Amino acid sequence: MDVPADQIGPGVRGFWAALPREGRFLLSTVALQRLGRGMTLPFTVIYLHEVRGFSLELSGTLMGLMAIIAACYGPFAGALVDRVGARLVVMSGSVLASLGAVALALASTLPMALLACLLLGLAHGTGWAGSNSLIATIVAGPMRQRYFGVNFALLNLGIGVGGILAGAIVDVERPATFEALFLLDAVLVLIPVMWLLGPLRHVHGRAEPSESAEPASYRAILRRPGFGWILAVSALTSTVGYGQMEAGVPAFARSISLVSTEAVGLLFAANTAVIVLLQFVVLHRIEGHRRTRVMMVLLAVWAVSWGLLGLSGLVPGTLAATLLVVAYGAVFGLGETMLHPSIPAMVNDSAPDHMRGRMNAASSTSFLVGAVLGPVIAGQLLGKGLAEIFIGCMLLGLLASAWLLLRIERIVSPEVNGVTGARPSSSSGTTAG
């Protein structure tokens, strides 16, 4: 559904009124289905290391293994989206995520931890290829960028509330507190299956066949102008961003800054509060501006956040360390409000309908490359006490990302770069077929 920008009312109410019925269903439970993820996300490395007794290096490697599996499976998931539709791929990912959360709750041995990594890796591999393709079949035009931003804010609301609750509940001396959270996550991640088997069973997310369309292949999508550079900047920003939020940041906060698990929970709470409170404000300010320029601003913001985290390591175990760690989460969240409306919209505004699954899968895989490298880098550097080098690597990655964005801006079309008045590719596939 393509709604012109001048027909979308202001604020949350205007956005909700312009959404099609299918979009409202999908958004209505995003926060709830991510609540369990928020309870486990900040504490998975802590759980593996301090509860199950794996070394910090091994714990970081296990987190990276999930991303490796997801990156390997992602291209197959993307091809499945283009062939059978996003609906079936999203449902399969939810089931795999549920089984993986159960396995992680029982991961007292390395083989069980490896099984959990396999299941969760496969689930993560379906993520963007399925869900972003499903979203893109429902909304188009200016609504698409707004939808990605709002979806991200709600996702983080669930994660942040979950982080607050988990920070007050978990106790490294009581493994059952961690196990209960993983089991709750296993239930909540099945919510999309409920919608897609019920009121949204007609939203298959599959393009109609066309004899004139270029054959779908990964070679074809890599030939699209600037897409390879978009994948590169996605991988690099993931390495210095989200790849660290699950592993590097909690590990730094606990082992270098010496803050409590409650402080780690507050870090994620502050991160979420900024995203939820400012996402609509940021969406309004960035609409019509070049997405590459918006992302340059976010890199500067992230540089400040890494500086704050680095300073916390200079005053370990103090109130100042706690405040700096929490401030890191807040400032990092401001940058996130600019990232998630930008990259997914660039990918989907440049994607032909019959190759949308592959293009979202390629974007997901590039993101997961960073999720592979991030925990491994953090585990190796922080495990050896090289905190200063760790922070330096993050800042260097931001500088390299800025150079990539300059390359992208010279190549991609104004439509893909979010210039006001340009019309992105149309969406299809919201009816049963």
Short mmCIF file of C-alpha atoms in Angstrom, two decimals:
data_model
loop_
_atom_site.label_atom_id
_atom_site.label_comp_id
_atom_site.label_asym_id
_atom_site.label_seq_id
_atom_site.Cartn_x
_atom_site.Cartn_y
_atom_site.Cartn_z
CA MET A 1 0.00 0.00 0.00
CA ASP A 2 1.56 3.28 -1.15
CA VAL A 3 0.22 6.31 0.74
CA PRO A 4 1.49 9.74 -0.39
CA ALA A 5 3.37 11.66 2.29
CA ASP A 6 0.86 14.54 2.28
CA GLN A 7 -1.94 12.10 3.16
CA ILE A 8 -0.22 10.75 6.28
CA GLY A 9 -1.27 12.60 9.41
CA PRO A 10 1.24 13.80 12.02
CA GLY A 11 2.49 11.71 14.90
CA VAL A 12 1.53 8.24 16.03
CA ARG A 13 -2.19 8.73 15.39
CA GLY A 14 -1.67 9.84 11.79
CA PHE A 15 0.70 6.97 11.09
CA TRP A 16 -1.68 4.39 12.60
CA ALA A 17 -4.67 5.78 10.66
CA ALA A 18 -2.77 5.49 7.36
CA LEU A 19 -1.67 1.90 7.99
CA PRO A 20 -3.49 -0.93 6.23
CA ARG A 21 -5.17 -3.55 8.42
CA GLU A 22 -2.33 -6.01 7.88
CA GLY A 23 0.26 -3.51 9.10
CA ARG A 24 -1.71 -2.84 12.27
CA PHE A 25 -1.86 -6.55 13.08
CA LEU A 26 1.88 -6.99 12.61
CA LEU A 27 2.78 -3.96 14.73
CA SER A 28 0.30 -4.63 17.53
CA THR A 29 2.33 -7.36 19.24
CA VAL A 30 5.92 -6.50 18.25
CA ALA A 31 6.78 -5.28 21.75
CA LEU A 32 5.26 -8.33 23.44
CA GLN A 33 6.95 -10.88 21.22
CA ARG A 34 10.32 -9.20 21.88
CA LEU A 35 9.86 -9.04 25.63
CA GLY A 36 11.49 -12.44 26.14
CA ARG A 37 14.32 -11.48 23.81
CA GLY A 38 14.92 -8.41 25.93
CA MET A 39 15.10 -10.57 29.04
CA THR A 40 17.80 -12.77 27.53
CA LEU A 41 19.71 -10.47 25.15
CA PRO A 42 21.80 -8.54 27.72
CA PHE A 43 22.57 -11.63 29.78
CA THR A 44 23.33 -14.44 27.33
CA VAL A 45 27.10 -13.98 27.52
CA ILE A 46 26.88 -13.53 31.30
CA TYR A 47 24.76 -16.70 31.50
CA LEU A 48 27.18 -18.77 29.43
CA HIS A 49 30.24 -17.44 31.24
CA GLU A 50 29.19 -16.94 34.88
CA VAL A 51 26.38 -19.51 35.19
CA ARG A 52 27.37 -22.35 32.85
CA GLY A 53 31.10 -21.92 33.41
CA PHE A 54 32.30 -21.42 29.83
CA SER A 55 35.31 -19.14 29.40
CA LEU A 56 34.70 -15.59 28.18
CA GLU A 57 36.52 -16.42 24.94
CA LEU A 58 34.35 -19.52 24.37
CA SER A 59 31.18 -17.63 25.28
CA GLY A 60 31.99 -14.95 22.72
CA THR A 61 32.77 -17.63 20.14
CA LEU A 62 29.42 -19.36 20.78
CA MET A 63 27.63 -16.06 20.20
CA GLY A 64 29.60 -15.62 17.01
CA LEU A 65 28.73 -19.19 15.95
CA MET A 66 25.03 -18.32 16.01
CA ALA A 67 25.72 -15.50 13.59
CA ILE A 68 27.88 -17.73 11.35
CA ILE A 69 25.04 -20.24 11.05
CA ALA A 70 22.56 -17.43 10.41
CA ALA A 71 24.81 -15.92 7.74
CA CYS A 72 25.16 -19.29 5.99
CA TYR A 73 21.44 -20.02 6.11
CA GLY A 74 20.32 -16.50 5.18
CA PRO A 75 20.82 -16.85 1.40
CA PHE A 76 18.72 -20.04 1.37
CA ALA A 77 16.01 -18.27 3.39
CA GLY A 78 16.03 -15.39 0.90
CA ALA A 79 15.58 -17.73 -2.05
CA LEU A 80 12.72 -19.43 -0.17
CA VAL A 81 11.02 -16.07 0.34
CA ASP A 82 11.11 -15.39 -3.40
CA ARG A 83 9.85 -18.89 -4.15
CA VAL A 84 7.23 -19.69 -1.48
CA GLY A 85 6.63 -16.28 0.10
CA ALA A 86 7.66 -14.51 3.29
CA ARG A 87 4.79 -15.91 5.40
CA LEU A 88 6.08 -19.49 5.56
CA VAL A 89 9.67 -18.37 6.14
CA VAL A 90 8.66 -16.10 9.04
CA MET A 91 6.68 -18.90 10.68
CA SER A 92 9.55 -21.38 10.35
CA GLY A 93 11.91 -18.86 11.92
CA SER A 94 9.60 -18.40 14.92
CA VAL A 95 9.45 -22.14 15.56
CA LEU A 96 13.24 -22.49 15.30
CA ALA A 97 13.73 -19.57 17.68
CA SER A 98 11.41 -21.17 20.21
CA LEU A 99 13.25 -24.50 20.10
CA GLY A 100 16.59 -22.69 20.36
CA ALA A 101 15.52 -20.78 23.46
CA VAL A 102 14.49 -24.05 25.14
CA ALA A 103 17.85 -25.61 24.27
CA LEU A 104 19.70 -22.57 25.66
CA ALA A 105 17.78 -22.88 28.94
CA LEU A 106 19.11 -26.46 29.21
CA ALA A 107 22.65 -25.66 28.01
CA SER A 108 24.60 -27.01 30.97
CA THR A 109 26.98 -28.83 28.62
CA LEU A 110 28.84 -27.74 25.49
CA PRO A 111 26.88 -30.08 23.13
CA MET A 112 23.57 -28.60 24.32
CA ALA A 113 24.97 -25.08 23.94
CA LEU A 114 26.02 -25.96 20.38
CA LEU A 115 22.51 -27.28 19.62
CA ALA A 116 21.04 -24.02 20.90
CA CYS A 117 23.46 -22.10 18.69
CA LEU A 118 22.39 -24.15 15.66
CA LEU A 119 18.67 -23.61 16.21
CA LEU A 120 18.98 -19.92 17.06
CA GLY A 121 21.36 -19.37 14.17
CA LEU A 122 18.86 -20.87 11.72
CA ALA A 123 16.12 -18.72 13.26
CA HIS A 124 18.17 -15.55 12.94
CA GLY A 125 18.97 -16.49 9.33
CA THR A 126 15.30 -16.18 8.43
CA GLY A 127 14.96 -12.81 10.20
CA TRP A 128 15.36 -9.94 7.78
CA ALA A 129 14.72 -12.01 4.68
CA GLY A 130 11.30 -12.98 5.96
CA SER A 131 10.08 -10.14 8.14
CA ASN A 132 11.38 -7.22 6.06
CA SER A 133 10.01 -8.77 2.88
CA LEU A 134 6.64 -9.26 4.59
CA ILE A 135 6.62 -5.61 5.70
CA ALA A 136 7.57 -4.41 2.21
CA THR A 137 4.62 -6.24 0.66
CA ILE A 138 2.23 -4.40 3.00
CA VAL A 139 3.56 -0.82 2.90
CA ALA A 140 5.38 1.24 0.27
CA GLY A 141 6.39 4.83 -0.38
CA PRO A 142 6.94 7.16 2.62
CA MET A 143 5.05 4.73 4.86
CA ARG A 144 7.74 2.10 4.36
CA GLN A 145 10.52 4.14 5.98
CA ARG A 146 8.20 5.18 8.81
CA TYR A 147 7.06 1.59 9.33
CA PHE A 148 10.62 0.31 9.64
CA GLY A 149 11.36 3.03 12.18
CA VAL A 150 8.23 2.43 14.26
CA ASN A 151 8.70 -1.34 14.11
CA PHE A 152 12.23 -0.84 15.42
CA ALA A 153 11.00 1.41 18.24
CA LEU A 154 8.41 -1.15 19.34
CA LEU A 155 10.94 -3.95 19.08
CA ASN A 156 13.24 -2.02 21.38
CA LEU A 157 10.39 -1.23 23.75
CA GLY A 158 9.93 -4.96 24.27
CA ILE A 159 13.67 -5.53 24.59
CA GLY A 160 14.11 -2.63 27.00
CA VAL A 161 11.24 -3.58 29.29
CA GLY A 162 12.51 -7.15 29.23
CA GLY A 163 15.99 -5.97 30.14
CA ILE A 164 14.70 -4.02 33.13
CA LEU A 165 12.66 -6.98 34.40
CA ALA A 166 15.50 -9.45 33.85
CA GLY A 167 18.06 -7.19 35.54
CA ALA A 168 15.96 -7.29 38.70
CA ILE A 169 15.33 -11.05 38.51
CA VAL A 170 18.48 -12.83 37.34
CA ASP A 171 21.01 -14.06 39.84
CA VAL A 172 24.21 -15.81 38.76
CA GLU A 173 23.98 -17.93 41.91
CA ARG A 174 20.53 -19.22 40.88
CA PRO A 175 20.62 -20.74 37.37
CA ALA A 176 16.85 -21.30 37.46
CA THR A 177 16.28 -17.54 37.14
CA PHE A 178 18.05 -17.55 33.76
CA GLU A 179 16.35 -20.78 32.64
CA ALA A 180 12.90 -19.35 33.32
CA LEU A 181 13.60 -16.31 31.14
CA PHE A 182 14.75 -18.43 28.19
CA LEU A 183 11.61 -20.59 28.48
CA LEU A 184 9.39 -17.49 28.52
CA ASP A 185 11.18 -16.26 25.40
CA ALA A 186 10.42 -19.62 23.76
CA VAL A 187 6.69 -18.92 24.17
CA LEU A 188 6.61 -15.27 23.14
CA VAL A 189 8.55 -15.72 19.87
CA LEU A 190 5.68 -17.86 18.58
CA ILE A 191 3.26 -14.88 18.42
CA PRO A 192 3.86 -14.24 14.68
CA VAL A 193 2.76 -17.81 13.95
CA MET A 194 -0.58 -17.04 15.59
CA TRP A 195 -1.16 -14.03 13.33
CA LEU A 196 0.05 -15.69 10.13
CA LEU A 197 -2.10 -18.77 10.66
CA GLY A 198 -5.11 -16.61 11.51
CA PRO A 199 -6.06 -13.08 10.36
CA LEU A 200 -2.96 -12.62 8.17
CA ARG A 201 -2.96 -15.99 6.40
CA HIS A 202 -3.61 -14.20 3.08
CA VAL A 203 -0.38 -12.14 3.34
CA HIS A 204 1.92 -14.59 1.63
CA GLY A 205 4.56 -12.01 0.62
CA ARG A 206 5.27 -13.63 -2.74
CA ALA A 207 5.71 -11.70 -6.01
CA GLU A 208 3.50 -12.50 -8.95
CA PRO A 209 5.43 -14.16 -11.82
CA SER A 210 6.44 -11.92 -14.71
CA GLU A 211 7.94 -13.04 -18.03
CA SER A 212 9.71 -9.69 -18.51
CA ALA A 213 11.44 -9.70 -15.14
CA GLU A 214 15.15 -10.42 -14.87
CA PRO A 215 15.74 -13.93 -13.47
CA ALA A 216 16.20 -13.84 -9.70
CA SER A 217 19.69 -14.69 -8.50
CA TYR A 218 22.26 -13.40 -6.04
CA ARG A 219 24.54 -12.50 -8.93
CA ALA A 220 21.76 -10.28 -10.31
CA ILE A 221 21.23 -8.40 -7.05
CA LEU A 222 24.95 -7.73 -6.65
CA ARG A 223 24.91 -6.03 -10.05
CA ARG A 224 22.35 -3.47 -8.87
CA PRO A 225 23.89 0.02 -8.50
CA GLY A 226 25.52 0.55 -5.13
CA PHE A 227 24.04 -2.53 -3.52
CA GLY A 228 27.41 -4.13 -2.82
CA TRP A 229 28.53 -0.98 -0.99
CA ILE A 230 25.30 -0.97 1.02
CA LEU A 231 26.09 -4.53 2.11
CA ALA A 232 29.61 -3.49 3.10
CA VAL A 233 28.48 -0.59 5.29
CA SER A 234 25.82 -2.81 6.85
CA ALA A 235 28.46 -5.38 7.80
CA LEU A 236 30.82 -2.79 9.23
CA THR A 237 28.21 -0.88 11.25
CA SER A 238 27.00 -4.21 12.61
CA THR A 239 30.53 -5.12 13.72
CA VAL A 240 30.94 -1.91 15.70
CA GLY A 241 27.27 -1.71 16.71
CA TYR A 242 24.86 -4.56 17.22
CA GLY A 243 27.58 -7.18 17.14
CA GLN A 244 28.85 -5.61 20.35
CA MET A 245 25.52 -5.02 22.10
CA GLU A 246 25.02 -8.75 22.70
CA ALA A 247 28.59 -9.57 23.67
CA GLY A 248 31.20 -6.81 23.76
CA VAL A 249 29.25 -4.18 25.69
CA PRO A 250 27.94 -6.45 28.50
CA ALA A 251 31.37 -8.09 28.76
CA PHE A 252 33.13 -4.69 28.90
CA ALA A 253 30.64 -3.41 31.45
CA ARG A 254 31.08 -6.44 33.73
CA SER A 255 34.78 -7.28 33.35
CA ILE A 256 36.35 -3.86 32.68
CA SER A 257 33.97 -1.28 34.16
CA LEU A 258 33.01 -3.71 36.98
CA VAL A 259 29.34 -2.69 37.12
CA SER A 260 26.45 -4.84 38.38
CA THR A 261 24.01 -6.89 36.32
CA GLU A 262 21.38 -4.31 37.30
CA ALA A 263 23.50 -1.64 35.62
CA VAL A 264 23.66 -3.75 32.45
CA GLY A 265 19.88 -3.93 32.51
CA LEU A 266 19.69 -0.14 32.97
CA LEU A 267 22.02 0.30 29.98
CA PHE A 268 19.49 -1.46 27.77
CA ALA A 269 16.61 0.37 29.45
CA ALA A 270 18.20 3.74 28.68
CA ASN A 271 18.86 2.59 25.14
CA THR A 272 15.22 1.64 24.71
CA ALA A 273 13.86 4.80 26.34
CA VAL A 274 15.75 6.99 23.88
CA ILE A 275 14.58 4.95 20.89
CA VAL A 276 10.93 4.85 21.97
CA LEU A 277 10.78 8.52 22.95
CA LEU A 278 12.71 9.94 20.01
CA GLN A 279 11.98 7.62 17.08
CA PHE A 280 9.00 9.59 15.78
CA VAL A 281 10.86 12.88 16.25
CA VAL A 282 13.83 11.53 14.30
CA LEU A 283 11.60 10.07 11.57
CA HIS A 284 10.03 13.48 11.07
CA ARG A 285 13.41 15.21 10.90
CA ILE A 286 15.09 12.76 8.50
CA GLU A 287 12.23 12.29 6.04
CA GLY A 288 13.21 13.65 2.64
CA HIS A 289 16.90 13.90 3.54
CA ARG A 290 19.56 11.73 1.96
CA ARG A 291 19.83 8.51 3.93
CA THR A 292 23.60 8.49 3.51
CA ARG A 293 23.83 11.88 5.23
CA VAL A 294 21.56 10.69 8.03
CA MET A 295 23.85 7.72 8.58
CA MET A 296 26.91 9.98 8.71
CA VAL A 297 25.28 11.74 11.67
CA LEU A 298 24.61 8.43 13.39
CA LEU A 299 28.29 7.46 13.04
CA ALA A 300 29.28 10.65 14.87
CA VAL A 301 26.76 9.89 17.60
CA TRP A 302 28.08 6.34 17.97
CA ALA A 303 31.64 7.66 18.27
CA VAL A 304 30.53 9.67 21.29
CA SER A 305 28.87 6.59 22.80
CA TRP A 306 32.02 4.48 22.49
CA GLY A 307 33.99 7.27 24.10
CA LEU A 308 31.64 7.18 27.09
CA LEU A 309 31.99 3.41 27.45
CA GLY A 310 35.77 3.70 27.25
CA LEU A 311 35.78 6.31 30.01
CA SER A 312 33.76 3.96 32.26
CA GLY A 313 36.67 1.54 32.16
CA LEU A 314 38.94 4.18 33.68
CA VAL A 315 36.83 4.37 36.87
CA PRO A 316 35.86 0.71 37.44
CA GLY A 317 33.42 -0.27 40.16
CA THR A 318 32.28 3.29 40.88
CA LEU A 319 29.01 5.15 40.52
CA ALA A 320 30.65 7.15 37.72
CA ALA A 321 31.31 3.89 35.83
CA THR A 322 27.66 2.93 36.17
CA LEU A 323 26.47 6.34 34.94
CA LEU A 324 28.84 6.23 31.96
CA VAL A 325 27.74 2.71 31.01
CA VAL A 326 24.08 3.76 31.12
CA ALA A 327 24.91 6.93 29.17
CA TYR A 328 26.53 4.75 26.50
CA GLY A 329 23.20 2.95 26.03
CA ALA A 330 21.26 6.20 25.71
CA VAL A 331 23.61 7.85 23.21
CA PHE A 332 23.95 4.66 21.18
CA GLY A 333 20.14 4.49 21.01
CA LEU A 334 19.99 7.97 19.45
CA GLY A 335 22.15 6.69 16.62
CA GLU A 336 19.94 3.64 16.22
CA THR A 337 16.89 5.81 15.54
CA MET A 338 18.67 6.93 12.36
CA LEU A 339 20.00 3.55 11.25
CA HIS A 340 16.95 1.31 11.12
CA PRO A 341 14.71 3.59 9.06
CA SER A 342 17.62 3.98 6.60
CA ILE A 343 19.26 0.67 5.67
CA PRO A 344 16.08 -1.49 5.34
CA ALA A 345 14.35 1.27 3.37
CA MET A 346 17.33 1.61 1.01
CA VAL A 347 17.34 -2.13 0.41
CA ASN A 348 13.59 -2.45 -0.19
CA ASP A 349 13.24 0.74 -2.23
CA SER A 350 15.81 -0.67 -4.65
CA ALA A 351 14.44 -4.23 -4.71
CA PRO A 352 12.29 -5.62 -7.54
CA ASP A 353 9.41 -7.59 -6.04
CA HIS A 354 10.61 -10.95 -7.39
CA MET A 355 14.09 -10.48 -5.85
CA ARG A 356 13.03 -8.84 -2.59
CA GLY A 357 13.67 -11.94 -0.50
CA ARG A 358 17.18 -12.35 -1.85
CA MET A 359 18.04 -8.68 -1.38
CA ASN A 360 16.78 -8.69 2.20
CA ALA A 361 18.64 -11.94 2.82
CA ALA A 362 21.86 -10.44 1.44
CA SER A 363 21.37 -7.42 3.71
CA SER A 364 20.71 -9.72 6.65
CA THR A 365 23.78 -11.81 5.88
CA SER A 366 26.00 -8.74 5.68
CA PHE A 367 24.61 -7.59 9.01
CA LEU A 368 25.31 -11.04 10.45
CA VAL A 369 28.90 -10.94 9.23
CA GLY A 370 29.32 -8.13 11.72
CA ALA A 371 27.49 -10.15 14.34
CA VAL A 372 30.03 -12.95 13.74
CA LEU A 373 33.06 -10.69 13.98
CA GLY A 374 31.76 -8.52 16.82
CA PRO A 375 31.52 -11.13 19.61
CA VAL A 376 34.74 -12.85 18.50
CA ILE A 377 36.67 -9.57 18.51
CA ALA A 378 35.21 -8.64 21.87
CA GLY A 379 35.89 -12.05 23.39
CA GLN A 380 39.50 -12.14 22.23
CA LEU A 381 40.41 -8.54 23.11
CA LEU A 382 38.50 -8.24 26.38
CA GLY A 383 39.46 -11.76 27.43
CA LYS A 384 43.10 -10.67 27.18
CA GLY A 385 42.46 -7.36 28.96
CA LEU A 386 43.03 -5.22 25.86
CA ALA A 387 40.21 -2.78 26.59
CA GLU A 388 41.89 0.26 25.00
CA ILE A 389 42.52 -1.60 21.74
CA PHE A 390 38.89 -2.79 21.76
CA ILE A 391 37.56 0.78 21.95
CA GLY A 392 40.06 1.91 19.32
CA CYS A 393 38.89 -0.79 16.90
CA MET A 394 35.28 0.38 17.30
CA LEU A 395 36.21 3.99 16.48
CA LEU A 396 38.28 2.90 13.49
CA GLY A 397 35.30 0.91 12.19
CA LEU A 398 33.11 4.03 12.38
CA LEU A 399 35.64 6.00 10.35
CA ALA A 400 35.73 3.29 7.67
CA SER A 401 31.91 3.27 7.58
CA ALA A 402 31.89 7.00 6.84
CA TRP A 403 34.13 6.43 3.82
CA LEU A 404 31.78 3.72 2.54
CA LEU A 405 28.78 6.03 2.85
CA LEU A 406 30.49 8.63 0.68
CA ARG A 407 30.92 5.96 -1.99
CA ILE A 408 27.26 4.92 -1.76
CA GLU A 409 26.00 8.49 -2.12
CA ARG A 410 27.75 8.85 -5.48
CA ILE A 411 26.23 5.66 -6.88
CA VAL A 412 22.66 5.06 -5.72
CA SER A 413 19.65 6.82 -7.22
CA PRO A 414 17.85 9.67 -5.42
CA GLU A 415 14.86 7.34 -4.91
CA VAL A 416 16.94 4.78 -3.06
CA ASN A 417 18.67 7.51 -1.05
CA GLY A 418 15.34 8.82 0.25
CA VAL A 419 15.08 12.12 -1.62
CA THR A 420 11.63 13.67 -1.21
CA GLY A 421 9.36 13.27 -4.22
CA ALA A 422 11.07 10.16 -5.58
CA ARG A 423 8.90 7.09 -5.92
CA PRO A 424 10.27 3.71 -4.77
CA SER A 425 9.46 0.36 -6.29
CA SER A 426 5.92 -0.88 -5.79
CA SER A 427 4.93 -3.72 -3.49
CA SER A 428 2.82 -6.75 -4.18
CA GLY A 429 1.91 -10.12 -2.81
CA THR A 430 -0.59 -9.24 -0.07
CA THR A 431 -3.28 -11.54 -1.39
CA ALA A 432 -3.48 -15.27 -1.35
CA GLY A 433 -2.18 -17.10 -4.31
#
